Short mmCIF file of N, CA and C in Angstrom, two decimals:
data_model
loop_
_atom_site.label_atom_id
_atom_site.label_comp_id
_atom_site.label_asym_id
_atom_site.label_seq_id
_atom_site.Cartn_x
_atom_site.Cartn_y
_atom_site.Cartn_z
N UNK A 1232 -5.37 -14.49 19.21
CA UNK A 1232 -4.49 -13.36 19.14
C UNK A 1232 -4.74 -12.40 20.29
N UNK A 1233 -5.69 -12.71 21.12
CA UNK A 1233 -5.94 -11.85 22.27
C UNK A 1233 -4.79 -11.96 23.23
N UNK A 1234 -4.53 -10.88 23.91
CA UNK A 1234 -3.46 -10.86 24.88
C UNK A 1234 -2.12 -10.42 24.29
N UNK A 1235 -2.03 -10.21 23.00
CA UNK A 1235 -0.78 -9.73 22.41
C UNK A 1235 -0.79 -8.21 22.41
N UNK A 1236 0.20 -7.62 23.06
CA UNK A 1236 0.29 -6.17 22.98
C UNK A 1236 1.11 -5.80 21.76
N UNK A 1237 1.24 -4.50 21.51
CA UNK A 1237 1.92 -4.04 20.31
C UNK A 1237 3.35 -4.54 20.19
N UNK A 1238 4.08 -4.57 21.31
CA UNK A 1238 5.48 -4.99 21.28
C UNK A 1238 5.59 -6.47 20.92
N UNK A 1239 4.75 -7.30 21.55
CA UNK A 1239 4.77 -8.73 21.25
C UNK A 1239 4.35 -8.98 19.81
N UNK A 1240 3.38 -8.21 19.33
CA UNK A 1240 2.91 -8.37 17.96
C UNK A 1240 4.00 -7.99 16.97
N UNK A 1241 4.75 -6.94 17.29
CA UNK A 1241 5.84 -6.52 16.41
C UNK A 1241 6.95 -7.56 16.37
N UNK A 1242 7.18 -8.22 17.51
CA UNK A 1242 8.24 -9.22 17.56
C UNK A 1242 7.80 -10.56 16.99
N UNK A 1243 6.49 -10.81 17.00
CA UNK A 1243 5.99 -12.08 16.47
C UNK A 1243 6.25 -12.11 14.97
N UNK A 1244 6.45 -13.25 14.47
CA UNK A 1244 6.71 -13.36 13.04
C UNK A 1244 6.33 -14.74 12.56
N UNK A 1245 6.69 -14.99 11.34
CA UNK A 1245 6.39 -16.28 10.73
C UNK A 1245 7.24 -17.36 11.39
N UNK A 1246 6.58 -18.38 11.90
CA UNK A 1246 7.28 -19.51 12.54
C UNK A 1246 7.02 -20.74 11.69
N UNK A 1247 8.11 -21.33 11.21
CA UNK A 1247 7.99 -22.52 10.38
C UNK A 1247 7.81 -23.75 11.26
N UNK A 1248 7.15 -24.78 10.75
CA UNK A 1248 6.99 -26.01 11.53
C UNK A 1248 8.33 -26.69 11.76
N UNK A 1249 8.37 -27.60 12.71
CA UNK A 1249 9.60 -28.36 12.97
C UNK A 1249 9.76 -29.43 11.91
N UNK A 1250 11.00 -29.69 11.60
CA UNK A 1250 11.30 -30.74 10.63
C UNK A 1250 11.10 -32.10 11.28
N UNK A 1251 10.78 -33.09 10.49
CA UNK A 1251 10.62 -34.45 11.00
C UNK A 1251 11.98 -35.01 11.42
N UNK A 1252 13.04 -34.46 10.83
CA UNK A 1252 14.39 -34.93 11.15
C UNK A 1252 15.09 -33.87 12.00
N UNK A 1253 15.52 -34.24 13.21
CA UNK A 1253 16.20 -33.27 14.08
C UNK A 1253 17.46 -32.73 13.43
N UNK A 1254 17.69 -31.44 13.65
CA UNK A 1254 18.89 -30.80 13.13
C UNK A 1254 18.76 -30.30 11.71
N UNK A 1255 17.65 -30.55 11.06
CA UNK A 1255 17.46 -30.07 9.70
C UNK A 1255 16.32 -29.06 9.67
N UNK A 1256 16.48 -28.05 8.85
CA UNK A 1256 15.44 -27.03 8.72
C UNK A 1256 14.25 -27.60 7.95
N UNK A 1257 13.08 -27.10 8.26
CA UNK A 1257 11.88 -27.53 7.55
C UNK A 1257 11.89 -26.94 6.15
N UNK A 1258 11.47 -27.72 5.20
CA UNK A 1258 11.35 -27.24 3.82
C UNK A 1258 10.07 -27.81 3.24
N UNK A 1259 9.38 -27.04 2.41
CA UNK A 1259 8.15 -27.56 1.81
C UNK A 1259 8.47 -28.72 0.87
N UNK A 1260 7.58 -29.72 0.89
CA UNK A 1260 7.80 -30.90 0.05
C UNK A 1260 6.77 -31.03 -1.05
N UNK A 1261 5.66 -30.33 -0.94
CA UNK A 1261 4.61 -30.44 -1.95
C UNK A 1261 4.29 -29.05 -2.50
N UNK A 1262 3.68 -28.98 -3.66
CA UNK A 1262 3.28 -27.68 -4.18
C UNK A 1262 2.33 -26.94 -3.24
N UNK A 1263 1.48 -27.68 -2.55
CA UNK A 1263 0.55 -27.04 -1.60
C UNK A 1263 1.32 -26.40 -0.45
N UNK A 1264 2.35 -27.10 0.06
CA UNK A 1264 3.16 -26.53 1.14
C UNK A 1264 3.94 -25.31 0.65
N UNK A 1265 4.45 -25.36 -0.58
CA UNK A 1265 5.16 -24.21 -1.15
C UNK A 1265 4.22 -23.01 -1.26
N UNK A 1266 3.00 -23.27 -1.72
CA UNK A 1266 2.01 -22.19 -1.84
C UNK A 1266 1.70 -21.60 -0.47
N UNK A 1267 1.47 -22.46 0.51
CA UNK A 1267 1.16 -21.97 1.86
C UNK A 1267 2.32 -21.18 2.45
N UNK A 1268 3.54 -21.60 2.19
CA UNK A 1268 4.71 -20.87 2.68
C UNK A 1268 4.79 -19.49 2.04
N UNK A 1269 4.58 -19.43 0.71
CA UNK A 1269 4.60 -18.12 0.03
C UNK A 1269 3.51 -17.20 0.57
N UNK A 1270 2.32 -17.75 0.78
CA UNK A 1270 1.21 -16.94 1.33
C UNK A 1270 1.54 -16.46 2.73
N UNK A 1271 2.12 -17.34 3.54
CA UNK A 1271 2.48 -16.95 4.91
C UNK A 1271 3.53 -15.84 4.88
N UNK A 1272 4.50 -15.92 3.99
CA UNK A 1272 5.52 -14.88 3.87
C UNK A 1272 4.90 -13.58 3.40
N UNK A 1273 3.97 -13.65 2.46
CA UNK A 1273 3.30 -12.44 1.98
C UNK A 1273 2.49 -11.79 3.10
N UNK A 1274 1.76 -12.61 3.84
CA UNK A 1274 0.96 -12.07 4.95
C UNK A 1274 1.85 -11.50 6.05
N UNK A 1275 3.01 -12.10 6.27
CA UNK A 1275 3.91 -11.56 7.28
C UNK A 1275 4.45 -10.20 6.85
N UNK A 1276 4.75 -10.04 5.55
CA UNK A 1276 5.20 -8.73 5.05
C UNK A 1276 4.09 -7.69 5.23
N UNK A 1277 2.85 -8.08 4.95
CA UNK A 1277 1.72 -7.17 5.13
C UNK A 1277 1.57 -6.80 6.60
N UNK A 1278 1.75 -7.78 7.49
CA UNK A 1278 1.68 -7.51 8.93
C UNK A 1278 2.71 -6.46 9.33
N UNK A 1279 3.93 -6.59 8.80
CA UNK A 1279 4.97 -5.63 9.13
C UNK A 1279 4.65 -4.24 8.58
N UNK A 1280 4.11 -4.19 7.36
CA UNK A 1280 3.72 -2.90 6.78
C UNK A 1280 2.61 -2.24 7.60
N UNK A 1281 1.65 -3.04 8.05
CA UNK A 1281 0.56 -2.50 8.86
C UNK A 1281 1.07 -1.98 10.20
N UNK A 1282 2.00 -2.71 10.81
CA UNK A 1282 2.57 -2.24 12.07
C UNK A 1282 3.34 -0.93 11.88
N UNK A 1283 4.05 -0.85 10.77
CA UNK A 1283 4.79 0.38 10.46
C UNK A 1283 3.82 1.55 10.27
N UNK A 1284 2.76 1.30 9.53
CA UNK A 1284 1.75 2.34 9.29
C UNK A 1284 1.06 2.73 10.59
N UNK A 1285 0.77 1.76 11.43
CA UNK A 1285 0.16 2.04 12.72
C UNK A 1285 1.07 2.91 13.57
N UNK A 1286 2.35 2.61 13.56
CA UNK A 1286 3.32 3.44 14.30
C UNK A 1286 3.34 4.87 13.79
N UNK A 1287 3.31 5.02 12.45
CA UNK A 1287 3.28 6.37 11.88
C UNK A 1287 2.00 7.09 12.25
N UNK A 1288 0.87 6.38 12.19
CA UNK A 1288 -0.41 7.01 12.53
C UNK A 1288 -0.46 7.42 13.99
N UNK A 1289 0.06 6.58 14.87
CA UNK A 1289 0.09 6.93 16.29
C UNK A 1289 0.97 8.15 16.54
N UNK A 1290 2.13 8.18 15.87
CA UNK A 1290 3.03 9.32 16.04
C UNK A 1290 2.37 10.60 15.52
N UNK A 1291 1.72 10.48 14.37
CA UNK A 1291 1.03 11.64 13.78
C UNK A 1291 -0.13 12.08 14.64
N UNK A 1292 -0.87 11.13 15.19
CA UNK A 1292 -2.04 11.46 16.02
C UNK A 1292 -1.60 12.21 17.28
N UNK A 1293 -0.44 11.88 17.78
CA UNK A 1293 0.04 12.56 18.98
C UNK A 1293 0.47 13.99 18.70
N UNK A 1294 0.78 14.31 17.47
CA UNK A 1294 1.28 15.64 17.14
C UNK A 1294 0.19 16.64 16.77
N UNK A 1295 -0.92 16.15 16.23
CA UNK A 1295 -1.94 17.08 15.73
C UNK A 1295 -3.21 16.99 16.58
N UNK A 1296 -3.74 18.15 16.98
CA UNK A 1296 -5.01 18.13 17.72
C UNK A 1296 -6.16 17.69 16.81
N UNK A 1297 -7.22 17.18 17.44
CA UNK A 1297 -8.37 16.64 16.71
C UNK A 1297 -8.99 17.68 15.79
N UNK A 1298 -9.12 18.91 16.24
CA UNK A 1298 -9.74 19.94 15.40
C UNK A 1298 -8.94 20.16 14.11
N UNK A 1299 -7.63 20.05 14.22
CA UNK A 1299 -6.78 20.21 13.03
C UNK A 1299 -6.98 19.03 12.08
N UNK A 1300 -7.15 17.82 12.63
CA UNK A 1300 -7.38 16.65 11.80
C UNK A 1300 -8.71 16.75 11.07
N UNK A 1301 -9.73 17.22 11.77
CA UNK A 1301 -11.05 17.38 11.15
C UNK A 1301 -10.97 18.43 10.04
N UNK A 1302 -10.28 19.51 10.30
CA UNK A 1302 -10.13 20.57 9.29
C UNK A 1302 -9.37 20.04 8.08
N UNK A 1303 -8.34 19.23 8.31
CA UNK A 1303 -7.57 18.66 7.20
C UNK A 1303 -8.44 17.72 6.37
N UNK A 1304 -9.27 16.93 7.04
CA UNK A 1304 -10.17 16.02 6.32
C UNK A 1304 -11.18 16.81 5.49
N UNK A 1305 -11.68 17.91 6.05
CA UNK A 1305 -12.62 18.75 5.31
C UNK A 1305 -11.95 19.38 4.09
N UNK A 1306 -10.71 19.83 4.26
CA UNK A 1306 -9.97 20.41 3.13
C UNK A 1306 -9.74 19.36 2.04
N UNK A 1307 -9.41 18.13 2.46
CA UNK A 1307 -9.17 17.06 1.49
C UNK A 1307 -10.45 16.74 0.73
N UNK A 1308 -11.58 16.70 1.44
CA UNK A 1308 -12.86 16.42 0.78
C UNK A 1308 -13.21 17.53 -0.20
N UNK A 1309 -12.96 18.76 0.17
CA UNK A 1309 -13.24 19.90 -0.71
C UNK A 1309 -12.33 19.86 -1.94
N UNK A 1310 -11.05 19.50 -1.71
CA UNK A 1310 -10.08 19.45 -2.78
C UNK A 1310 -10.45 18.37 -3.80
N UNK A 1311 -11.04 17.28 -3.34
CA UNK A 1311 -11.36 16.16 -4.23
C UNK A 1311 -12.72 16.30 -4.90
N UNK A 1312 -13.46 17.37 -4.58
CA UNK A 1312 -14.75 17.58 -5.23
C UNK A 1312 -14.54 17.72 -6.72
N UNK A 1313 -15.33 16.99 -7.47
CA UNK A 1313 -15.23 17.08 -8.93
C UNK A 1313 -14.16 16.17 -9.52
N UNK A 1314 -13.44 15.45 -8.69
CA UNK A 1314 -12.41 14.54 -9.20
C UNK A 1314 -13.10 13.33 -9.82
N UNK A 1315 -12.82 13.03 -11.08
CA UNK A 1315 -13.48 11.89 -11.72
C UNK A 1315 -12.87 10.54 -11.35
N UNK A 1316 -11.76 10.57 -10.60
CA UNK A 1316 -11.06 9.33 -10.29
C UNK A 1316 -11.45 8.79 -8.92
N UNK A 1317 -11.68 7.49 -8.82
CA UNK A 1317 -11.88 6.88 -7.50
C UNK A 1317 -10.55 6.89 -6.74
N UNK A 1318 -10.58 6.73 -5.43
CA UNK A 1318 -9.36 6.83 -4.62
C UNK A 1318 -8.22 5.92 -5.09
N UNK A 1319 -8.51 4.71 -5.50
CA UNK A 1319 -7.44 3.79 -5.91
C UNK A 1319 -6.71 4.33 -7.14
N UNK A 1320 -7.45 4.88 -8.09
CA UNK A 1320 -6.82 5.42 -9.29
C UNK A 1320 -6.06 6.71 -8.98
N UNK A 1321 -6.62 7.53 -8.10
CA UNK A 1321 -5.93 8.77 -7.71
C UNK A 1321 -4.65 8.44 -6.97
N UNK A 1322 -4.67 7.40 -6.12
CA UNK A 1322 -3.46 6.98 -5.42
C UNK A 1322 -2.40 6.49 -6.40
N UNK A 1323 -2.83 5.79 -7.44
CA UNK A 1323 -1.88 5.31 -8.45
C UNK A 1323 -1.24 6.47 -9.20
N UNK A 1324 -2.02 7.50 -9.51
CA UNK A 1324 -1.48 8.68 -10.19
C UNK A 1324 -0.56 9.45 -9.24
N UNK A 1325 -0.94 9.55 -7.96
CA UNK A 1325 -0.10 10.24 -6.98
C UNK A 1325 1.23 9.51 -6.81
N UNK A 1326 1.21 8.19 -6.83
CA UNK A 1326 2.45 7.42 -6.74
C UNK A 1326 3.32 7.66 -7.96
N UNK A 1327 2.70 7.76 -9.13
CA UNK A 1327 3.46 8.07 -10.35
C UNK A 1327 4.05 9.47 -10.24
N UNK A 1328 3.30 10.40 -9.64
CA UNK A 1328 3.80 11.77 -9.47
C UNK A 1328 5.03 11.78 -8.57
N UNK A 1329 5.07 10.84 -7.63
CA UNK A 1329 6.22 10.74 -6.73
C UNK A 1329 7.39 10.02 -7.40
N UNK A 1330 7.18 9.53 -8.62
CA UNK A 1330 8.24 8.85 -9.34
C UNK A 1330 8.34 7.37 -9.00
N UNK A 1331 7.31 6.86 -8.36
CA UNK A 1331 7.32 5.46 -7.96
C UNK A 1331 6.99 4.57 -9.15
N UNK A 1332 7.69 3.47 -9.28
CA UNK A 1332 7.40 2.53 -10.36
C UNK A 1332 6.13 1.76 -10.03
N UNK A 1333 5.58 1.09 -11.03
CA UNK A 1333 4.39 0.28 -10.82
C UNK A 1333 4.69 -0.81 -9.79
N UNK A 1334 5.86 -1.42 -9.90
CA UNK A 1334 6.22 -2.51 -8.99
C UNK A 1334 6.40 -2.00 -7.57
N UNK A 1335 7.02 -0.82 -7.41
CA UNK A 1335 7.22 -0.26 -6.07
C UNK A 1335 5.88 0.10 -5.43
N UNK A 1336 4.99 0.67 -6.23
CA UNK A 1336 3.66 1.00 -5.72
C UNK A 1336 2.91 -0.27 -5.32
N UNK A 1337 3.02 -1.30 -6.13
CA UNK A 1337 2.35 -2.56 -5.83
C UNK A 1337 2.87 -3.15 -4.53
N UNK A 1338 4.19 -3.10 -4.33
CA UNK A 1338 4.76 -3.62 -3.07
C UNK A 1338 4.26 -2.81 -1.88
N UNK A 1339 4.27 -1.48 -2.01
CA UNK A 1339 3.87 -0.61 -0.89
C UNK A 1339 2.41 -0.81 -0.53
N UNK A 1340 1.56 -1.00 -1.52
CA UNK A 1340 0.12 -1.14 -1.27
C UNK A 1340 -0.32 -2.60 -1.15
N UNK A 1341 0.63 -3.52 -1.27
CA UNK A 1341 0.34 -4.96 -1.22
C UNK A 1341 -0.70 -5.36 -2.26
N UNK A 1342 -0.48 -4.89 -3.47
CA UNK A 1342 -1.33 -5.23 -4.61
C UNK A 1342 -0.46 -5.89 -5.67
N UNK A 1343 -1.08 -6.50 -6.65
CA UNK A 1343 -0.29 -7.03 -7.75
C UNK A 1343 0.07 -5.86 -8.67
N UNK A 1344 1.17 -6.02 -9.40
CA UNK A 1344 1.58 -4.94 -10.29
C UNK A 1344 0.56 -4.74 -11.41
N UNK A 1345 -0.13 -5.82 -11.78
CA UNK A 1345 -1.16 -5.70 -12.82
C UNK A 1345 -2.30 -4.80 -12.35
N UNK A 1346 -2.65 -4.90 -11.07
CA UNK A 1346 -3.72 -4.06 -10.53
C UNK A 1346 -3.32 -2.60 -10.55
N UNK A 1347 -2.10 -2.31 -10.14
CA UNK A 1347 -1.62 -0.92 -10.15
C UNK A 1347 -1.56 -0.39 -11.57
N UNK A 1348 -1.06 -1.22 -12.49
CA UNK A 1348 -1.01 -0.81 -13.90
C UNK A 1348 -2.42 -0.53 -14.43
N UNK A 1349 -3.37 -1.38 -14.05
CA UNK A 1349 -4.76 -1.19 -14.47
C UNK A 1349 -5.34 0.11 -13.91
N UNK A 1350 -5.05 0.40 -12.63
CA UNK A 1350 -5.52 1.66 -12.05
C UNK A 1350 -4.97 2.85 -12.82
N UNK A 1351 -3.69 2.78 -13.18
CA UNK A 1351 -3.07 3.88 -13.93
C UNK A 1351 -3.71 4.02 -15.32
N UNK A 1352 -3.92 2.91 -16.00
CA UNK A 1352 -4.50 2.96 -17.34
C UNK A 1352 -5.93 3.51 -17.30
N UNK A 1353 -6.71 3.08 -16.31
CA UNK A 1353 -8.08 3.58 -16.20
C UNK A 1353 -8.10 5.07 -15.86
N UNK A 1354 -7.14 5.50 -15.05
CA UNK A 1354 -7.05 6.93 -14.73
C UNK A 1354 -6.74 7.73 -15.99
N UNK A 1355 -5.85 7.21 -16.83
CA UNK A 1355 -5.53 7.90 -18.09
C UNK A 1355 -6.78 8.06 -18.95
N UNK A 1356 -7.57 6.97 -19.07
CA UNK A 1356 -8.78 7.03 -19.89
C UNK A 1356 -9.79 8.02 -19.31
N UNK A 1357 -9.99 7.97 -17.99
CA UNK A 1357 -10.99 8.86 -17.38
C UNK A 1357 -10.61 10.33 -17.51
N UNK A 1358 -9.32 10.60 -17.41
CA UNK A 1358 -8.85 11.99 -17.50
C UNK A 1358 -8.67 12.44 -18.94
N UNK A 1359 -8.62 11.50 -19.87
CA UNK A 1359 -8.36 11.85 -21.27
C UNK A 1359 -6.92 12.29 -21.46
N UNK A 1360 -6.04 11.75 -20.64
CA UNK A 1360 -4.63 12.13 -20.68
C UNK A 1360 -3.87 11.31 -21.72
N UNK A 1361 -2.83 11.92 -22.28
CA UNK A 1361 -2.01 11.25 -23.29
C UNK A 1361 -1.12 10.18 -22.66
N UNK A 1362 -0.54 10.52 -21.50
CA UNK A 1362 0.35 9.60 -20.80
C UNK A 1362 0.30 9.92 -19.31
N UNK A 1363 1.09 9.22 -18.53
CA UNK A 1363 1.03 9.39 -17.07
C UNK A 1363 1.51 10.78 -16.66
N UNK A 1364 2.49 11.30 -17.35
CA UNK A 1364 2.97 12.65 -17.02
C UNK A 1364 1.85 13.68 -17.21
N UNK A 1365 1.09 13.53 -18.28
CA UNK A 1365 -0.03 14.42 -18.55
C UNK A 1365 -1.10 14.26 -17.47
N UNK A 1366 -1.36 13.02 -17.05
CA UNK A 1366 -2.35 12.76 -15.99
C UNK A 1366 -1.92 13.42 -14.68
N UNK A 1367 -0.64 13.33 -14.36
CA UNK A 1367 -0.12 13.97 -13.14
C UNK A 1367 -0.30 15.48 -13.23
N UNK A 1368 -0.01 16.05 -14.39
CA UNK A 1368 -0.17 17.49 -14.57
C UNK A 1368 -1.63 17.91 -14.41
N UNK A 1369 -2.54 17.12 -14.99
CA UNK A 1369 -3.96 17.45 -14.88
C UNK A 1369 -4.42 17.39 -13.42
N UNK A 1370 -4.03 16.34 -12.72
CA UNK A 1370 -4.44 16.18 -11.32
C UNK A 1370 -3.83 17.24 -10.42
N UNK A 1371 -2.60 17.61 -10.69
CA UNK A 1371 -1.94 18.64 -9.89
C UNK A 1371 -2.57 20.00 -10.17
N UNK A 1372 -2.83 20.29 -11.42
CA UNK A 1372 -3.44 21.58 -11.77
C UNK A 1372 -4.84 21.72 -11.18
N UNK A 1373 -5.58 20.60 -11.10
CA UNK A 1373 -6.93 20.65 -10.54
C UNK A 1373 -6.91 20.66 -9.02
N UNK A 1374 -5.72 20.38 -8.43
CA UNK A 1374 -5.62 20.38 -6.98
C UNK A 1374 -5.98 19.05 -6.35
N UNK A 1375 -6.15 18.01 -7.15
CA UNK A 1375 -6.49 16.69 -6.61
C UNK A 1375 -5.27 16.02 -6.02
N UNK A 1376 -4.09 16.38 -6.52
CA UNK A 1376 -2.82 15.90 -5.97
C UNK A 1376 -2.03 17.14 -5.58
N UNK A 1377 -1.64 17.21 -4.32
CA UNK A 1377 -0.82 18.32 -3.85
C UNK A 1377 0.64 17.88 -3.87
N UNK A 1378 1.57 18.83 -3.78
CA UNK A 1378 3.00 18.44 -3.76
C UNK A 1378 3.33 17.48 -2.61
N UNK A 1379 2.65 17.64 -1.46
CA UNK A 1379 2.90 16.72 -0.34
C UNK A 1379 2.48 15.30 -0.70
N UNK A 1380 1.31 15.17 -1.35
CA UNK A 1380 0.82 13.85 -1.75
C UNK A 1380 1.73 13.25 -2.81
N UNK A 1381 2.19 14.08 -3.72
CA UNK A 1381 3.05 13.58 -4.78
C UNK A 1381 4.38 13.09 -4.20
N UNK A 1382 4.92 13.80 -3.21
CA UNK A 1382 6.18 13.36 -2.63
C UNK A 1382 6.01 12.12 -1.78
N UNK A 1383 4.82 11.95 -1.19
CA UNK A 1383 4.57 10.75 -0.38
C UNK A 1383 4.08 9.59 -1.22
N UNK A 1384 3.58 9.86 -2.41
CA UNK A 1384 3.09 8.80 -3.28
C UNK A 1384 1.67 8.35 -2.95
N UNK A 1385 1.01 9.08 -2.08
CA UNK A 1385 -0.37 8.72 -1.72
C UNK A 1385 -1.22 9.96 -1.75
N UNK A 1386 -2.49 9.75 -1.99
CA UNK A 1386 -3.44 10.85 -2.05
C UNK A 1386 -4.49 10.68 -0.97
N UNK A 1387 -4.69 11.69 -0.15
CA UNK A 1387 -5.73 11.62 0.88
C UNK A 1387 -6.35 12.97 1.07
#
């Protein structure tokens, strides 16, 4: 993968093998090939999400001076002091605060929906919340989720 710059990497994508018969598209013939194709498609989607996130991070990095970034990180660390939730569970609650479904959160974070559901359920237990709405209220009131994080669906 050396020698690929950002533009070439963005344009690169999943390339299927050539078919044994000219003029026909390649198609998986065995369960193993079907599995490998699904995995390749999943990894290609993750590659595109990472490139998108990298573009956002580069754009954001160009707008904010380093001292401001350090100050923001310090504020975030101070805000999360005393939070009983690990980052994954807090992110799941923040996504719920943004109105994101379990499936949408799973797609965005490239996790299974069961994992996201589990993070939400564990967050409910740790917070002693009745339901997800109550958990969002508790996290917002404590300052662990800010309105910006809730609208973005992520907590940092």
